[in-house]
mmCIF file of C-alpha atoms and ligand atoms in Angstrom:
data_model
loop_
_atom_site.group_PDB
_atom_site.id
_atom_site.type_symbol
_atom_site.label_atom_id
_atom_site.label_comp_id
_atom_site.label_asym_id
_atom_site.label_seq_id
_atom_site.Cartn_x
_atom_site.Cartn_y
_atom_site.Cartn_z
ATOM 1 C CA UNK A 1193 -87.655 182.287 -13.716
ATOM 2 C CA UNK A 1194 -83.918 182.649 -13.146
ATOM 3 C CA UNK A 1195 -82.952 184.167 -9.936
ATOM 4 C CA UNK A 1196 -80.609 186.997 -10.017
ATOM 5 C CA UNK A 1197 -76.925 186.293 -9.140
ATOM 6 C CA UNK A 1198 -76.413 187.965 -5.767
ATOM 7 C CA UNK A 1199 -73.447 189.533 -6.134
ATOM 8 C CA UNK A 1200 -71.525 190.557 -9.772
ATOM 9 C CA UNK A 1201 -68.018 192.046 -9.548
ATOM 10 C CA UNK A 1202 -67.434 193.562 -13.461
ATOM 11 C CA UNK A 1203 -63.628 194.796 -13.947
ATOM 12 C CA UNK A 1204 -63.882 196.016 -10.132
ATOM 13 C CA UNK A 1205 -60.679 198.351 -8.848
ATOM 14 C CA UNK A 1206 -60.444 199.706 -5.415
ATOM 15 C CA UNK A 1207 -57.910 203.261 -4.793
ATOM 16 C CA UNK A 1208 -57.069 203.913 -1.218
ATOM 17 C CA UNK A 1209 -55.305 207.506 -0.778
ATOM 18 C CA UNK A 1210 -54.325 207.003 -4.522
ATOM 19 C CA UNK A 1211 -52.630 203.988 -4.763
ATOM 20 C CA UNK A 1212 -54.492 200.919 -6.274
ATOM 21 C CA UNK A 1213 -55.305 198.543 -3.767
ATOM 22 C CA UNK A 1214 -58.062 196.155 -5.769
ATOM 23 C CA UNK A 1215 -57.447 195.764 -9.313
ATOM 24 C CA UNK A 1216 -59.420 194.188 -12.277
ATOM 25 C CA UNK A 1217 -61.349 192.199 -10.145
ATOM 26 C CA UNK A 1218 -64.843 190.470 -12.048
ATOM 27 C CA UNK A 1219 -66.422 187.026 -10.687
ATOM 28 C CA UNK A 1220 -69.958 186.423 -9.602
ATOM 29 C CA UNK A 1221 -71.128 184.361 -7.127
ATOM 30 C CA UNK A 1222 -74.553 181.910 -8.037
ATOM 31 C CA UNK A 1223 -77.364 181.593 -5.229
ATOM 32 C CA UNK A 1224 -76.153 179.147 -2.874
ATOM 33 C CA UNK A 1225 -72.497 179.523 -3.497
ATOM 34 C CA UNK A 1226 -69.692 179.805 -0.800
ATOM 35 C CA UNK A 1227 -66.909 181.093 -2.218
ATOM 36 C CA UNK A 1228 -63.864 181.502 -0.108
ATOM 37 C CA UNK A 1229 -61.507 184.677 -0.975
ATOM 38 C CA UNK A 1230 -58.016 184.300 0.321
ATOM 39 C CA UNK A 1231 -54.948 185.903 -0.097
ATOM 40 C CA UNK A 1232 -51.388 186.922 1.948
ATOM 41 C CA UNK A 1233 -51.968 189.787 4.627
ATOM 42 C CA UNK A 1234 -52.189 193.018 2.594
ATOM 43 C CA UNK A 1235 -53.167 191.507 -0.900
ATOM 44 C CA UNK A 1236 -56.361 193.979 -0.838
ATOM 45 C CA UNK A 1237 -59.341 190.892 0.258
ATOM 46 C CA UNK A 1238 -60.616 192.894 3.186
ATOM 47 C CA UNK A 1239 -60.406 196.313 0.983
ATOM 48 C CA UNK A 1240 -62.929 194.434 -1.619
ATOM 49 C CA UNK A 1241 -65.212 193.167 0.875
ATOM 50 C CA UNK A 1242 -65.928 196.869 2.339
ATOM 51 C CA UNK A 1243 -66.151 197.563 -1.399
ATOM 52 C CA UNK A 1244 -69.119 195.442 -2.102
ATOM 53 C CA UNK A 1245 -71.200 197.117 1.012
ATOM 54 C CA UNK A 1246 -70.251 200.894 0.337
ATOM 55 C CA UNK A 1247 -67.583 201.257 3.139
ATOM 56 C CA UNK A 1248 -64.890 201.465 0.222
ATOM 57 C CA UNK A 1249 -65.692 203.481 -2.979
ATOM 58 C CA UNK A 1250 -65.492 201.402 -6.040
ATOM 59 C CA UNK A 1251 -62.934 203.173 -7.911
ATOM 60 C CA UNK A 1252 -63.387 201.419 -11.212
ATOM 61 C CA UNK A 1253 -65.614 198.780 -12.995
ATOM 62 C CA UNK A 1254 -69.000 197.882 -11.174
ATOM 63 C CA UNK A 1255 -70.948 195.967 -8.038
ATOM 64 C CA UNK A 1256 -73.955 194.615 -8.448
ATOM 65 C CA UNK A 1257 -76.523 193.325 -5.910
ATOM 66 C CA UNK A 1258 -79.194 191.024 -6.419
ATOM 67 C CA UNK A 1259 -79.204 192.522 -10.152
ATOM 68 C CA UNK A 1260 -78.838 195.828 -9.381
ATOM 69 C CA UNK A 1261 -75.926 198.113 -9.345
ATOM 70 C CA UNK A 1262 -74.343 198.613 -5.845
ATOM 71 C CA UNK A 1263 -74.894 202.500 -5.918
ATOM 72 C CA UNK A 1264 -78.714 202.386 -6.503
ATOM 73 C CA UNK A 1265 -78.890 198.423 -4.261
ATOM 74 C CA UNK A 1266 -81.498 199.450 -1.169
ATOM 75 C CA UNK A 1267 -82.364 195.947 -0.114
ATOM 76 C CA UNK A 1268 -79.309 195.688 2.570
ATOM 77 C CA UNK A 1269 -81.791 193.691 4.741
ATOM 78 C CA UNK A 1270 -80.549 190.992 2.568
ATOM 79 C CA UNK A 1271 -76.869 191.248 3.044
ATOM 80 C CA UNK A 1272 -75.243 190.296 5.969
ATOM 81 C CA UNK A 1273 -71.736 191.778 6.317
ATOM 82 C CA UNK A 1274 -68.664 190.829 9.241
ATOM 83 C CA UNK A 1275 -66.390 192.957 9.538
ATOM 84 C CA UNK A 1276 -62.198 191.742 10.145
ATOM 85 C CA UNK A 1277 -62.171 193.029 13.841
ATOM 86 C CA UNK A 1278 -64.436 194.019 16.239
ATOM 87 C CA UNK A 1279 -64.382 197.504 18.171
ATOM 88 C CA UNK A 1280 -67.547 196.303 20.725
ATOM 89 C CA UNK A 1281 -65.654 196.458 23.644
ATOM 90 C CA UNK A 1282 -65.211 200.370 23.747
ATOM 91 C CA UNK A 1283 -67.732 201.565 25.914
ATOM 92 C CA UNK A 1284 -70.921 199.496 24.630
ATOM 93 C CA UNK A 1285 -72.973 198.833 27.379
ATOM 94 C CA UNK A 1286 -75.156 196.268 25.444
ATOM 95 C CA UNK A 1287 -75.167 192.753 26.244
ATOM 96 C CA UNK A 1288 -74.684 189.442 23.902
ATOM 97 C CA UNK A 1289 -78.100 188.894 23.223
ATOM 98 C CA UNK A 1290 -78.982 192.919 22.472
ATOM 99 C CA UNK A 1291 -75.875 193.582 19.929
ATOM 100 C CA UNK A 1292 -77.514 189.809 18.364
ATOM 101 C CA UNK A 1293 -80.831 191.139 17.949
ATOM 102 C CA UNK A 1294 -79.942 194.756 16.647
ATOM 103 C CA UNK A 1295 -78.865 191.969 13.607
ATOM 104 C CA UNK A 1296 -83.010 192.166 12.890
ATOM 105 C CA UNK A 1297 -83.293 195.925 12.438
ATOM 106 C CA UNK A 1298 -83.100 195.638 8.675
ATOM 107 C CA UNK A 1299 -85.989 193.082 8.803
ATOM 108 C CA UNK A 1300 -88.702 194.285 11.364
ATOM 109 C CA UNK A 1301 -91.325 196.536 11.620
ATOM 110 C CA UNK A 1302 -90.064 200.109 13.653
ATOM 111 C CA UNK A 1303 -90.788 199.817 17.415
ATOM 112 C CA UNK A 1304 -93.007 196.759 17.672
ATOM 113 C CA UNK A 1305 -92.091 194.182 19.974
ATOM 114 C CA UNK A 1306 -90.044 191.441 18.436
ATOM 115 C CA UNK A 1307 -91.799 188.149 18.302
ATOM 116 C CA UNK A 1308 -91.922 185.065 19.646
ATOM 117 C CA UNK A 1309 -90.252 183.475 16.480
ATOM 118 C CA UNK A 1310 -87.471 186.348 16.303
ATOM 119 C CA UNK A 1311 -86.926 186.221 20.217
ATOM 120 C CA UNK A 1312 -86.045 182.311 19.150
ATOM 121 C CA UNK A 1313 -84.103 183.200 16.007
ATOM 122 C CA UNK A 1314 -81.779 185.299 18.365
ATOM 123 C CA UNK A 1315 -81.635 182.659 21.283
ATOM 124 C CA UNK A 1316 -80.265 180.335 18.402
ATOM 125 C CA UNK A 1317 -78.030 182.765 16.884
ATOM 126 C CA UNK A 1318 -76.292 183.390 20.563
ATOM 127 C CA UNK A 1319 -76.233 178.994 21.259
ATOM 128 C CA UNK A 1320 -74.832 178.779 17.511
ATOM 129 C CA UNK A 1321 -71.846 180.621 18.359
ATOM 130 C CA UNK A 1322 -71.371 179.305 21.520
ATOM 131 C CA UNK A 1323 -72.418 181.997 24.281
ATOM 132 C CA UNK A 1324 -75.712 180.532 25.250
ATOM 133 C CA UNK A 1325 -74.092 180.626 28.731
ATOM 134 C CA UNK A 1326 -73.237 184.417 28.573
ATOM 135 C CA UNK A 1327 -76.602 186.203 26.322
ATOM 136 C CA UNK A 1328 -76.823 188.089 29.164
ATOM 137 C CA UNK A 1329 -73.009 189.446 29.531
ATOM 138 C CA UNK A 1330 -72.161 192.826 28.502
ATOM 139 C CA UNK A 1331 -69.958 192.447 25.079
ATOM 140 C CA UNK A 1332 -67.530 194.763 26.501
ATOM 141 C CA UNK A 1333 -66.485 191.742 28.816
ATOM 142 C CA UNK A 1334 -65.648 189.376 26.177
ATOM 143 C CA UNK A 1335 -62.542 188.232 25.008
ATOM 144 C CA UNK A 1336 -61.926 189.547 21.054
ATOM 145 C CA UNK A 1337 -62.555 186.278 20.040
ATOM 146 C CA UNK A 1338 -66.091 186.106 21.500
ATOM 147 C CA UNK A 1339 -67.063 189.555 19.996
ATOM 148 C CA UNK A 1340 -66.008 188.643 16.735
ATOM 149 C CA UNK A 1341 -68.336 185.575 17.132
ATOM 150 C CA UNK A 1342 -71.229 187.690 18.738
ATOM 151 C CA UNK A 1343 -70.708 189.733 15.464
ATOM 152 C CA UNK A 1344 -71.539 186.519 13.432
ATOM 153 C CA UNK A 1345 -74.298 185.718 15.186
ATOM 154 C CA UNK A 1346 -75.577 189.455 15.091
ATOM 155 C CA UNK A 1347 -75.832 188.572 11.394
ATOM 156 C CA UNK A 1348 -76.893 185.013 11.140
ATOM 157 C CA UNK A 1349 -80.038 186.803 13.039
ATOM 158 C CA UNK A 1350 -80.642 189.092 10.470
ATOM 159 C CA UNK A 1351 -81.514 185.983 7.734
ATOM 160 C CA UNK A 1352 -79.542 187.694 4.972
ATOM 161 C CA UNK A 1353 -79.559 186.326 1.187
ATOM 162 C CA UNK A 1354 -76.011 187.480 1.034
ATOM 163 C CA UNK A 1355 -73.385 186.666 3.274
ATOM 164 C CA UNK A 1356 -70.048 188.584 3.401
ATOM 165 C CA UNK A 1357 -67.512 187.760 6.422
ATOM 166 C CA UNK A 1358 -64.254 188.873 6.878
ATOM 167 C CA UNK A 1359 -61.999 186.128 8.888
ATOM 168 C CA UNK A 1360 -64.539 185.151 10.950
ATOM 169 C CA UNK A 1361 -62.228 182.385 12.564
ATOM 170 C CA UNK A 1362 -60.011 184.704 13.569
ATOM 171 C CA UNK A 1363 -59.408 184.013 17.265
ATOM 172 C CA UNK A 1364 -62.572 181.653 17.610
ATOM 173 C CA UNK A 1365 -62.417 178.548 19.227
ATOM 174 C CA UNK A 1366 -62.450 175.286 16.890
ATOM 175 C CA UNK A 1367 -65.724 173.854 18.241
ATOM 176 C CA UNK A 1368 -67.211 177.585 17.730
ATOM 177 C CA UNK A 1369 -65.519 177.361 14.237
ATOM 178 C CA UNK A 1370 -67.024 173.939 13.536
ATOM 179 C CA UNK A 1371 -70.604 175.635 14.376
ATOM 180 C CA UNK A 1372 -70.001 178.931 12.667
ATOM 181 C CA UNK A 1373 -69.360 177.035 8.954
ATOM 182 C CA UNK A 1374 -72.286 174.246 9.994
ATOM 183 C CA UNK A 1375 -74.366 177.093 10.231
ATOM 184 C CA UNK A 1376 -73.338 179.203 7.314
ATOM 185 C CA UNK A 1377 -73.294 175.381 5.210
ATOM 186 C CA UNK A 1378 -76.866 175.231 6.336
ATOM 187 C CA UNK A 1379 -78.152 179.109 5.036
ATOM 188 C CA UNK A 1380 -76.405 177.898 1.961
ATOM 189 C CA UNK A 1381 -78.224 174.846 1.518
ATOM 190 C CA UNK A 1382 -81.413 176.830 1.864
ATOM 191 C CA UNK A 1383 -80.116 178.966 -1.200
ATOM 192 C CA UNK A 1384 -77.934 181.960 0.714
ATOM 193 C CA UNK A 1385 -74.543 182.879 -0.883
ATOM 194 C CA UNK A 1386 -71.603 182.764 1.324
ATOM 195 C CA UNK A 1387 -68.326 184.795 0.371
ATOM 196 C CA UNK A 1388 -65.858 184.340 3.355
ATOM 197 C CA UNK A 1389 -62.146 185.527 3.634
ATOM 198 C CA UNK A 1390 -60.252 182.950 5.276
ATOM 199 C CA UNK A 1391 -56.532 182.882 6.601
ATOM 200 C CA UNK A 1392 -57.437 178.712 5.486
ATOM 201 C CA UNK A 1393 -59.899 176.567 4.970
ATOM 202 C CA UNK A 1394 -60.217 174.676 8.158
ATOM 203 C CA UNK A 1395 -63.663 173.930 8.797
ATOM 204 C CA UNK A 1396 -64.883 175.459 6.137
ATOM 205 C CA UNK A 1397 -63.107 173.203 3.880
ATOM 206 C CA UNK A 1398 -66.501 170.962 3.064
ATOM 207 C CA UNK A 1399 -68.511 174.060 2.371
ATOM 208 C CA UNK A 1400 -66.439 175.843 -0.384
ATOM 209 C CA UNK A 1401 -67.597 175.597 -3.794
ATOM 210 C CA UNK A 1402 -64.548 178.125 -5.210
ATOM 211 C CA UNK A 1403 -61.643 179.687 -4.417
ATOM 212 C CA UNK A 1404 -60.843 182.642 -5.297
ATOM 213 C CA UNK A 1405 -57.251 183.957 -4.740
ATOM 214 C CA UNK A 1406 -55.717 187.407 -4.651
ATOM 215 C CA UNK A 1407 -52.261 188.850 -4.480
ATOM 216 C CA UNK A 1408 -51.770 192.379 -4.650
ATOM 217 C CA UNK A 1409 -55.094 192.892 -5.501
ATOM 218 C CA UNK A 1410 -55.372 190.855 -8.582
ATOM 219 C CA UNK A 1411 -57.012 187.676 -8.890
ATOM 220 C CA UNK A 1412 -54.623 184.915 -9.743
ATOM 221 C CA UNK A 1413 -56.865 181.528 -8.851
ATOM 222 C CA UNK A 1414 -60.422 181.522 -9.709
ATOM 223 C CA UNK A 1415 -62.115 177.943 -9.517
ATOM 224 C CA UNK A 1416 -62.556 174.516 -7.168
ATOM 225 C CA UNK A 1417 -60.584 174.065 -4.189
ATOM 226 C CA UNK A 1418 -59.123 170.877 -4.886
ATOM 227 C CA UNK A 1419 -57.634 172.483 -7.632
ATOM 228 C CA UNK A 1420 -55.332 174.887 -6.199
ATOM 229 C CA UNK A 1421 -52.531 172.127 -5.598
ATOM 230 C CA UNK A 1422 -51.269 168.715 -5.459
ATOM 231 C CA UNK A 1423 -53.066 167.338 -2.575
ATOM 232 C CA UNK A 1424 -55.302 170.078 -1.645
ATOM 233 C CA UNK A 1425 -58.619 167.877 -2.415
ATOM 234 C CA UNK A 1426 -58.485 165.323 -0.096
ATOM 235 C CA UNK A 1427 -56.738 167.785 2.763
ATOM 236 C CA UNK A 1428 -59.988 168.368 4.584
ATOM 237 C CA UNK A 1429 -60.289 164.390 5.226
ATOM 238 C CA UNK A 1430 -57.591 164.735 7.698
ATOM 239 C CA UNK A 1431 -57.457 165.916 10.990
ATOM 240 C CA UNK A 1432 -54.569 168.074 11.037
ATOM 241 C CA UNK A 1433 -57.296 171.090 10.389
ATOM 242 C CA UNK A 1434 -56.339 172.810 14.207
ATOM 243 C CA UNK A 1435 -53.074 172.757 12.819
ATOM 244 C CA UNK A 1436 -53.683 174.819 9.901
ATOM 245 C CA UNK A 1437 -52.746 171.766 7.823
ATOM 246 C CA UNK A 1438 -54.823 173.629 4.515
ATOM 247 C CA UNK A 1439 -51.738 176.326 4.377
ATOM 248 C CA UNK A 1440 -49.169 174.528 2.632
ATOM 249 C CA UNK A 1441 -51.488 173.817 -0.540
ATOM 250 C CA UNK A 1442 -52.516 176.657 -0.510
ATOM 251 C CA UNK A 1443 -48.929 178.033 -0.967
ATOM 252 C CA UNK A 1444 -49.218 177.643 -5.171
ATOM 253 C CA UNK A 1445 -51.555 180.246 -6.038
ATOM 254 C CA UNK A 1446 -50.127 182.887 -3.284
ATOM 255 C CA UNK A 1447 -46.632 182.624 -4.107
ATOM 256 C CA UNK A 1448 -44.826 185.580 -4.532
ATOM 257 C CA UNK A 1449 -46.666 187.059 -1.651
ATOM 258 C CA UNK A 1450 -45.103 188.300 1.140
HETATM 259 N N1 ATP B 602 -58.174 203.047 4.493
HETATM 260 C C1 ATP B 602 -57.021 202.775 3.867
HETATM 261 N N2 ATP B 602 -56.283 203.772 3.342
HETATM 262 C C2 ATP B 602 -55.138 203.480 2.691
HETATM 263 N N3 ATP B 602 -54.641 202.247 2.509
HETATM 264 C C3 ATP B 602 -55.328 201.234 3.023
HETATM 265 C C4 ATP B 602 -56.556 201.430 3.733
HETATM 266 N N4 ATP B 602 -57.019 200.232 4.113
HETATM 267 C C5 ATP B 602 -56.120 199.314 3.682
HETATM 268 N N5 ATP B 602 -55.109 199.926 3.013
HETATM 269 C C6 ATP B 602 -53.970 199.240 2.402
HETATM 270 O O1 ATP B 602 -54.485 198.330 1.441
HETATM 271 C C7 ATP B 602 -53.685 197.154 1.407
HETATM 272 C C8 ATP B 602 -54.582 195.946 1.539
HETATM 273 O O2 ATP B 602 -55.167 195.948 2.834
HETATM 274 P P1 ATP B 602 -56.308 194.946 3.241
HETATM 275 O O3 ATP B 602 -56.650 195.234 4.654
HETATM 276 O O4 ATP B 602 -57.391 195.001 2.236
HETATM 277 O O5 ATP B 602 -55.554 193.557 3.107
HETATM 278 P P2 ATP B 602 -56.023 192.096 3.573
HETATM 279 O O6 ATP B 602 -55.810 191.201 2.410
HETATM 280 O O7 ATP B 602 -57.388 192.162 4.142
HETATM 281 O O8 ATP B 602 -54.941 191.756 4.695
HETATM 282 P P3 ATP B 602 -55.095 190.896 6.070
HETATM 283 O O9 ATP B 602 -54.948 189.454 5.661
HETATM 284 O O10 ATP B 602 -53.958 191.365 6.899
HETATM 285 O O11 ATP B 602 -56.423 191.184 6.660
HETATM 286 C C9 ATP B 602 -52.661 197.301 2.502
HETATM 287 O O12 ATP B 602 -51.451 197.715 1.911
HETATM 288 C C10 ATP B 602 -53.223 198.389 3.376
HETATM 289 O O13 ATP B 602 -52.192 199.113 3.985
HETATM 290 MG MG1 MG B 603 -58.154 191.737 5.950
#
C-alpha cells in the first residue's frame, strides 16, 4: 500500500484584507520529509503555514491532509503546529510541564488520568527542550525564548504525523537548538514529516531534505539544499553555524528581497 502524502499544496494563494499575500504555491511533502521553507521577513512563509491548519483561509487552489482536502481533514491529532511567537506569558497560570501535556489532548481519552507512558512522554518532551530544571515553573516566568521552546515541546508530546513549526529557533539557545532538530531528525526517521520555517539552516542543516524558497509569496527555489548556491553543500560541515554562517548562500534564491 502507498501511504498518503501528508501534506499537498495544489496552486495554493493566500488574500489577507485583499491583497495577495501567498501566490501559486503547489509542492507536497513525502512521509518522512523535512522540508525547510524560507524566505526574507514579509515574503508570506508564516501566512502559508496558518494556511495549511485553518488559521488563514485558503483563498485559491487547495490543501490537502493525509489525502484529504484541508476543509473536510478531522484527524488534527496528527498535526502538530508552532506558531512564530508565543503569547503564554499573559496571564497563564499553568506551569512548563501542564502547557506540555495539554500537547496530548488530541490523543487521549476525555478525563482519564494520563498514563504512566504519557506522564514519561511529557517528562521527555520538557528535558528535550531543555527545562527539565524548571517543569514545575509557571510559563509566564520564562524568558520568550523558553516559551517558544515549551511550545515545541507541547507538540513533540502530542506524537503528530505532521509537523509544522514556524521559526522555532527564534531566540532559543544553540544547545536547545541542537536538541530541538535531533529530536524532530528522530520523528522523521520514524516516518513524521517535518516542514519548518527557518531564518537559516543552522542545526537543522543535516536534517533538510528540500528547500523551498519564497519571495513575495511565490516560490522561486524548490529542491536540495546544496543546491541553492556555490558552497551551500558542504556549509553545515563547518562550525561557523552560531554565526549564522548558512545566510550568505542562501542569498541566491532570495535576492531581490528586501
Ligand atoms: N492578518 C493579516 N492581515 C493582513 N496582512 C497580513 C496579515 N498577516 C500578515 N500580513 C502581511 O502579509 C505579509 C507576509 O507576512 P508573513 O508574516 O506571512 O511573512 P513572513 O515571511 O512570515 O515574515 P517573517 O520572516 O518576518 O516572519 C506581510 O506583508 C504582512 O504584513
Ligand atoms: Mg513569519
Amino acid at each position: 500500500m502507498t501511504q498518503l502524502s501528508p501534506l499537498v499544496l495544489d496552486d495554493v494563494g493566500v488574500v489577507l484584507d485583499g491583497r495577495p499575500i501567498v501566490r501559486d504555491v503547489s509542492f507536497d511533502v513525502a512521509p518522512g520529509q523535512v522540508v525547510a521553507i524560507l524566505g526574507a521577513n514579509g515574503s508570506g512563509k508564516s501566512t502559508l503555514i496558518k494556511a495549511l491548519v485553518g488559521l488563514n483561509p485558503v483563498s485559491h487552489g487547495t490543501v490537502s491532509l493525509f489525502g484529504t482536502p484541508q476543509p473536510r481533514f478531522r484527524h488534527w491529532e496528527r498535526v502538530g503546529y508552532v506558531p512564530q511567537r508565543s503569547n503564554l506569558g499573559t496571564g497563564v497560570p499553568a506551569t512548563v510541564r501542564e502547557v506540555v501535556a495539554s500537547g496530548r489532548i488530541a490523543r487521549r481519552r476525555p478525563f482519564w488520568p494520563m498514563s504512566r507512558h504519557e506522564h514519561d512522554l511529557v517528562e521527555a518532551a520538557v528535558d528535550l527542550v531543555g527545562l527539565g530544571g524548571r517543569a514545575g515553573h509557571p510559563v509566564a516566568t520564562l524568558s520568550g525564548g523558553q516559551q517558544q521552546r515549551v511550545l515545541v515541546a507541547r507538540t513533540l508530546a502530542g506524537e503528530p504525523d505532521l509537523l509544522l513549526l514556524d521559526e522555532p529557533n527564534a531566540g532559543v539557545d544553540h544547545a536547545s537548538q541542537v536538541a530541538i532538530a535531533e529530536t524532530l531528525g528522530g520523528r522523521a526517521d520514524a516516518g513524521a514529516s517535518v516542514v519548518v520555517v527557518l531564518h537559516e539552516l543552522g542545526p537543522f542543516a543535516p536534517l533538510i531534505d528540500r528547500v523551498v524558497a519564497l519571495r513575495e509569496g511565490r516560490i522561486t527555489y524548490d529542491g536540495p539544499p546544496g543546491q541553492l548556491a556555490e558552497g551551500a553543500a558542504h556549509a553545515h560541515h563547518h562550525d561557523d553555524l552560531e554565526e549564522g554562517g548558512w545566510l550568505p548562500p542562501m542569498q541566491a534564491p532570495l535576492e531581490g528581497g528586501r
